[in-house]
mmCIF file of C-alpha atoms in Angstrom:
data_model
loop_
_atom_site.group_PDB
_atom_site.id
_atom_site.type_symbol
_atom_site.label_atom_id
_atom_site.label_comp_id
_atom_site.label_asym_id
_atom_site.label_seq_id
_atom_site.Cartn_x
_atom_site.Cartn_y
_atom_site.Cartn_z
ATOM 1 C CA GLU A 25 86.785 98.648 91.310
ATOM 2 C CA ILE A 26 88.152 101.986 90.307
ATOM 3 C CA SER A 27 88.781 102.523 87.063
ATOM 4 C CA ARG A 28 92.334 103.249 85.331
ATOM 5 C CA LYS A 29 91.284 106.771 84.354
ATOM 6 C CA LYS A 30 90.278 107.292 87.816
ATOM 7 C CA THR A 31 93.350 106.064 89.095
ATOM 8 C CA GLN A 32 95.463 108.460 86.945
ATOM 9 C CA ILE A 33 93.670 111.522 87.905
ATOM 10 C CA LEU A 34 93.916 110.727 91.373
ATOM 11 C CA LEU A 35 97.845 110.218 91.189
ATOM 12 C CA GLY A 36 97.818 113.501 89.289
ATOM 13 C CA VAL A 37 95.990 115.584 91.976
ATOM 14 C CA PHE A 38 98.187 113.862 94.551
ATOM 15 C CA LEU A 39 101.758 114.681 92.580
ATOM 16 C CA ILE A 40 100.384 118.011 92.075
ATOM 17 C CA GLY A 41 99.857 118.593 95.735
ATOM 18 C CA VAL A 42 103.084 117.241 96.645
ATOM 19 C CA LEU A 43 104.954 119.604 94.496
ATOM 20 C CA LEU A 44 102.998 122.519 95.420
ATOM 21 C CA SER A 45 103.761 121.840 99.075
ATOM 22 C CA PHE A 46 107.437 122.893 98.811
ATOM 23 C CA SER A 47 108.041 120.177 101.378
ATOM 24 C CA ARG A 48 111.241 118.402 100.920
ATOM 25 C CA SER A 49 110.147 115.767 103.378
ATOM 26 C CA ALA A 50 106.961 114.965 101.246
ATOM 27 C CA TRP A 51 109.099 115.149 98.018
ATOM 28 C CA LEU A 52 111.480 112.417 100.185
ATOM 29 C CA ALA A 53 108.353 110.083 101.173
ATOM 30 C CA VAL A 54 106.989 110.052 97.549
ATOM 31 C CA THR A 55 110.523 108.969 96.189
ATOM 32 C CA VAL A 56 111.266 106.628 98.791
ATOM 33 C CA SER A 57 107.834 105.265 98.393
ATOM 34 C CA THR A 58 107.855 105.003 94.686
ATOM 35 C CA LEU A 59 111.006 103.040 94.861
ATOM 36 C CA LEU A 60 109.894 100.742 97.422
ATOM 37 C CA PHE A 61 106.583 100.287 95.407
ATOM 38 C CA LEU A 62 108.717 99.712 92.074
ATOM 39 C CA SER A 63 111.196 97.133 93.891
ATOM 40 C CA PHE A 64 108.663 95.107 95.976
ATOM 41 C CA ARG A 65 106.559 94.602 92.553
ATOM 42 C CA LYS A 66 109.587 93.685 90.716
ATOM 43 C CA PHE A 67 110.860 91.231 93.238
ATOM 44 C CA LYS A 68 107.609 89.995 94.402
ATOM 45 C CA ILE A 69 108.154 90.538 97.829
ATOM 46 C CA THR A 70 105.521 89.049 100.245
ATOM 47 C CA TYR A 71 103.203 91.123 102.267
ATOM 48 C CA LEU A 72 104.926 89.460 105.601
ATOM 49 C CA LYS A 73 108.409 91.056 104.631
ATOM 50 C CA ILE A 74 106.710 94.165 103.678
ATOM 51 C CA ARG A 75 105.063 94.625 106.890
ATOM 52 C CA ASN A 76 108.084 93.721 108.658
ATOM 53 C CA PHE A 77 110.079 95.759 106.715
ATOM 54 C CA THR A 78 107.864 98.890 107.327
ATOM 55 C CA PHE A 79 107.802 98.497 111.064
ATOM 56 C CA ALA A 80 111.409 98.146 111.159
ATOM 57 C CA PHE A 81 111.713 101.360 109.416
ATOM 58 C CA LEU A 82 109.370 103.336 111.208
ATOM 59 C CA GLY A 83 111.058 101.869 114.596
ATOM 60 C CA LEU A 84 114.164 103.041 113.423
ATOM 61 C CA ILE A 85 113.058 106.433 112.738
ATOM 62 C CA PHE A 86 111.425 106.506 116.272
ATOM 63 C CA VAL A 87 114.200 105.211 118.170
ATOM 64 C CA GLY A 88 116.515 107.606 116.219
ATOM 65 C CA TYR A 89 114.541 110.867 116.853
ATOM 66 C CA PHE A 90 113.942 110.013 120.614
ATOM 67 C CA THR A 91 117.648 109.166 121.008
ATOM 68 C CA GLY A 92 119.307 111.943 119.133
ATOM 69 C CA GLY A 93 120.709 109.822 116.449
ATOM 70 C CA LEU A 94 118.680 111.530 114.144
ATOM 71 C CA ASN A 95 120.564 114.598 115.004
ATOM 72 C CA LEU A 96 123.939 112.862 114.249
ATOM 73 C CA ILE A 97 122.643 111.912 110.855
ATOM 74 C CA LEU A 98 121.303 115.572 110.087
ATOM 75 C CA ILE A 99 125.204 116.623 111.073
ATOM 76 C CA ARG A 100 126.632 114.111 108.893
ATOM 77 C CA LEU A 101 124.714 114.900 105.990
ATOM 78 C CA GLN A 102 125.825 118.400 106.817
ATOM 79 C CA LEU A 103 121.821 119.711 107.030
ATOM 80 C CA THR A 104 122.165 121.558 110.437
ATOM 81 C CA GLY A 105 123.222 124.632 108.443
ATOM 82 C CA ASP A 106 119.741 124.678 107.077
ATOM 83 C CA ILE A 107 117.894 127.309 109.049
ATOM 84 C CA SER A 108 114.520 125.352 108.590
ATOM 85 C CA VAL A 109 116.262 122.405 110.085
ATOM 86 C CA LEU A 110 117.604 124.344 112.974
ATOM 87 C CA GLU A 111 114.232 126.043 113.896
ATOM 88 C CA ARG A 112 112.601 122.562 113.365
ATOM 89 C CA MET A 113 114.999 120.963 115.718
ATOM 90 C CA ALA A 114 114.463 123.798 118.283
ATOM 91 C CA GLN A 115 111.048 123.408 117.892
ATOM 92 C CA ILE A 116 111.262 119.763 118.870
ATOM 93 C CA ARG A 117 113.226 120.785 121.982
ATOM 94 C CA THR A 118 110.918 123.062 123.007
ATOM 95 C CA SER A 119 108.157 120.514 122.733
ATOM 96 C CA PHE A 120 109.867 117.922 124.868
ATOM 97 C CA SER A 121 110.619 120.565 127.361
ATOM 98 C CA MET A 122 106.969 121.230 127.644
ATOM 99 C CA MET A 123 105.967 117.552 128.025
ATOM 100 C CA LEU A 124 108.462 117.305 130.765
ATOM 101 C CA ALA A 125 107.230 120.272 132.726
ATOM 102 C CA HIS A 126 103.377 119.359 131.885
ATOM 103 C CA PRO A 127 103.032 115.523 131.423
ATOM 104 C CA PHE A 128 99.408 116.200 131.101
ATOM 105 C CA GLY A 129 99.768 119.018 128.254
ATOM 106 C CA VAL A 130 99.726 122.668 128.289
ATOM 107 C CA GLY A 131 96.023 122.440 126.774
ATOM 108 C CA LEU A 132 94.813 122.234 123.365
ATOM 109 C CA GLY A 133 95.985 125.165 121.099
ATOM 110 C CA ASN A 134 98.206 126.571 123.658
ATOM 111 C CA PHE A 135 101.641 125.013 122.190
ATOM 112 C CA VAL A 136 102.347 128.616 120.422
ATOM 113 C CA ASN A 137 101.206 130.420 123.595
ATOM 114 C CA ALA A 138 103.700 128.397 125.742
ATOM 115 C CA ALA A 139 106.683 128.247 123.325
ATOM 116 C CA ASP A 140 108.346 131.442 124.522
ATOM 117 C CA GLN A 141 108.447 129.870 128.069
ATOM 118 C CA TYR A 142 109.965 126.764 126.918
ATOM 119 C CA ALA A 143 112.531 127.612 124.307
ATOM 120 C CA SER A 144 115.993 127.782 124.659
ATOM 121 C CA GLY A 145 116.210 131.480 123.661
ATOM 122 C CA LYS A 146 113.747 134.205 122.863
ATOM 123 C CA LEU A 147 111.641 133.638 119.985
ATOM 124 C CA LEU A 148 111.452 135.957 117.146
ATOM 125 C CA PRO A 149 107.672 136.654 116.108
ATOM 126 C CA TRP A 150 107.902 134.496 113.078
ATOM 127 C CA GLN A 151 108.886 131.433 115.131
ATOM 128 C CA PHE A 152 105.753 131.488 116.958
ATOM 129 C CA GLU A 153 104.524 128.538 115.364
ATOM 130 C CA PRO A 154 103.334 124.775 116.321
ATOM 131 C CA VAL A 155 105.921 122.028 116.396
ATOM 132 C CA HIS A 156 105.881 120.603 112.828
ATOM 133 C CA ASN A 157 105.417 116.823 114.332
ATOM 134 C CA THR A 158 102.076 115.933 114.875
ATOM 135 C CA PHE A 159 102.913 113.362 117.700
ATOM 136 C CA LEU A 160 104.916 116.051 119.478
ATOM 137 C CA LEU A 161 102.343 118.491 119.105
ATOM 138 C CA ILE A 162 99.863 116.150 120.588
ATOM 139 C CA GLY A 163 102.248 115.088 123.335
ATOM 140 C CA ALA A 164 102.836 119.026 124.205
ATOM 141 C CA GLU A 165 99.311 120.068 124.290
ATOM 142 C CA LEU A 166 97.174 116.809 125.208
ATOM 143 C CA GLY A 167 100.042 115.197 127.493
ATOM 144 C CA ILE A 168 102.261 112.374 127.170
ATOM 145 C CA ALA A 169 99.328 109.752 127.463
ATOM 146 C CA ALA A 170 97.497 111.210 124.390
ATOM 147 C CA MET A 171 100.600 111.235 122.315
ATOM 148 C CA LEU A 172 101.289 107.322 123.108
ATOM 149 C CA ILE A 173 97.675 106.688 122.315
ATOM 150 C CA SER A 174 97.864 108.198 118.852
ATOM 151 C CA ILE A 175 101.030 106.471 118.139
ATOM 152 C CA SER A 176 99.485 103.155 119.070
ATOM 153 C CA ALA A 177 96.434 104.501 116.914
ATOM 154 C CA ILE A 178 98.800 104.394 113.766
ATOM 155 C CA VAL A 179 100.317 101.450 114.659
ATOM 156 C CA VAL A 180 97.049 99.492 115.126
ATOM 157 C CA GLY A 181 95.581 101.030 112.102
ATOM 158 C CA LEU A 182 98.755 99.799 109.920
ATOM 159 C CA LEU A 183 98.313 96.374 111.457
ATOM 160 C CA HIS A 184 94.876 96.184 110.321
ATOM 161 C CA LEU A 185 95.761 97.455 106.893
ATOM 162 C CA PHE A 186 98.213 94.407 106.305
ATOM 163 C CA LYS A 187 95.918 92.174 107.456
ATOM 164 C CA LEU A 188 93.251 93.160 105.037
ATOM 165 C CA LEU A 189 95.596 93.464 102.031
ATOM 166 C CA THR A 190 96.721 89.584 102.632
ATOM 167 C CA LYS A 191 93.402 88.826 101.787
ATOM 168 C CA THR A 192 92.571 91.149 98.819
ATOM 169 C CA GLU A 193 93.230 90.107 95.212
ATOM 170 C CA GLY A 194 93.846 91.783 92.233
ATOM 171 C CA LYS A 195 96.477 94.083 89.822
ATOM 172 C CA TYR A 196 96.222 96.633 92.178
ATOM 173 C CA LYS A 197 96.052 95.463 95.765
ATOM 174 C CA CYS A 198 99.687 96.535 97.060
ATOM 175 C CA PHE A 199 98.733 100.150 96.161
ATOM 176 C CA PRO A 200 97.424 101.399 99.594
ATOM 177 C CA ILE A 201 100.789 100.117 101.014
ATOM 178 C CA TYR A 202 103.237 102.046 99.247
ATOM 179 C CA PHE A 203 101.198 105.405 99.334
#
């Protein structure tokens, strides 16, 4: 069992890493997971309900992402004026264009090389970077099948985690779920 001191050190290192990432997404993820952790602990919600909530939430994000509903949310929250959001949305469109043109991928490590051909406009030198979504990067470089396999691996891993945690006892048994 991990001692309390080691747990505090690990949490401190993780929090410093998140803060130094300067990633609004990471900050949002930590905030949401901490709020979920505190509310699940306070109301003693069962693992089955936590699992169902987690998969429903992930499914909602997945559907919103691929149907364009996420764009509508970004517009309503007035985040579409942010240049980083605009560039990332352009990268998402570029990766979908790549996947449609090359369902078996453009080759490992070739997203940046092929990005200019599939972008809606001419890319500036600092815009030559991979898409900021691991699954879309896998889909564009290795193909749609590889992307679906990686998504399936995450889902199977999460299901396995929930199955293991139902058998775990102790004060900190819920920590892996929340973080």
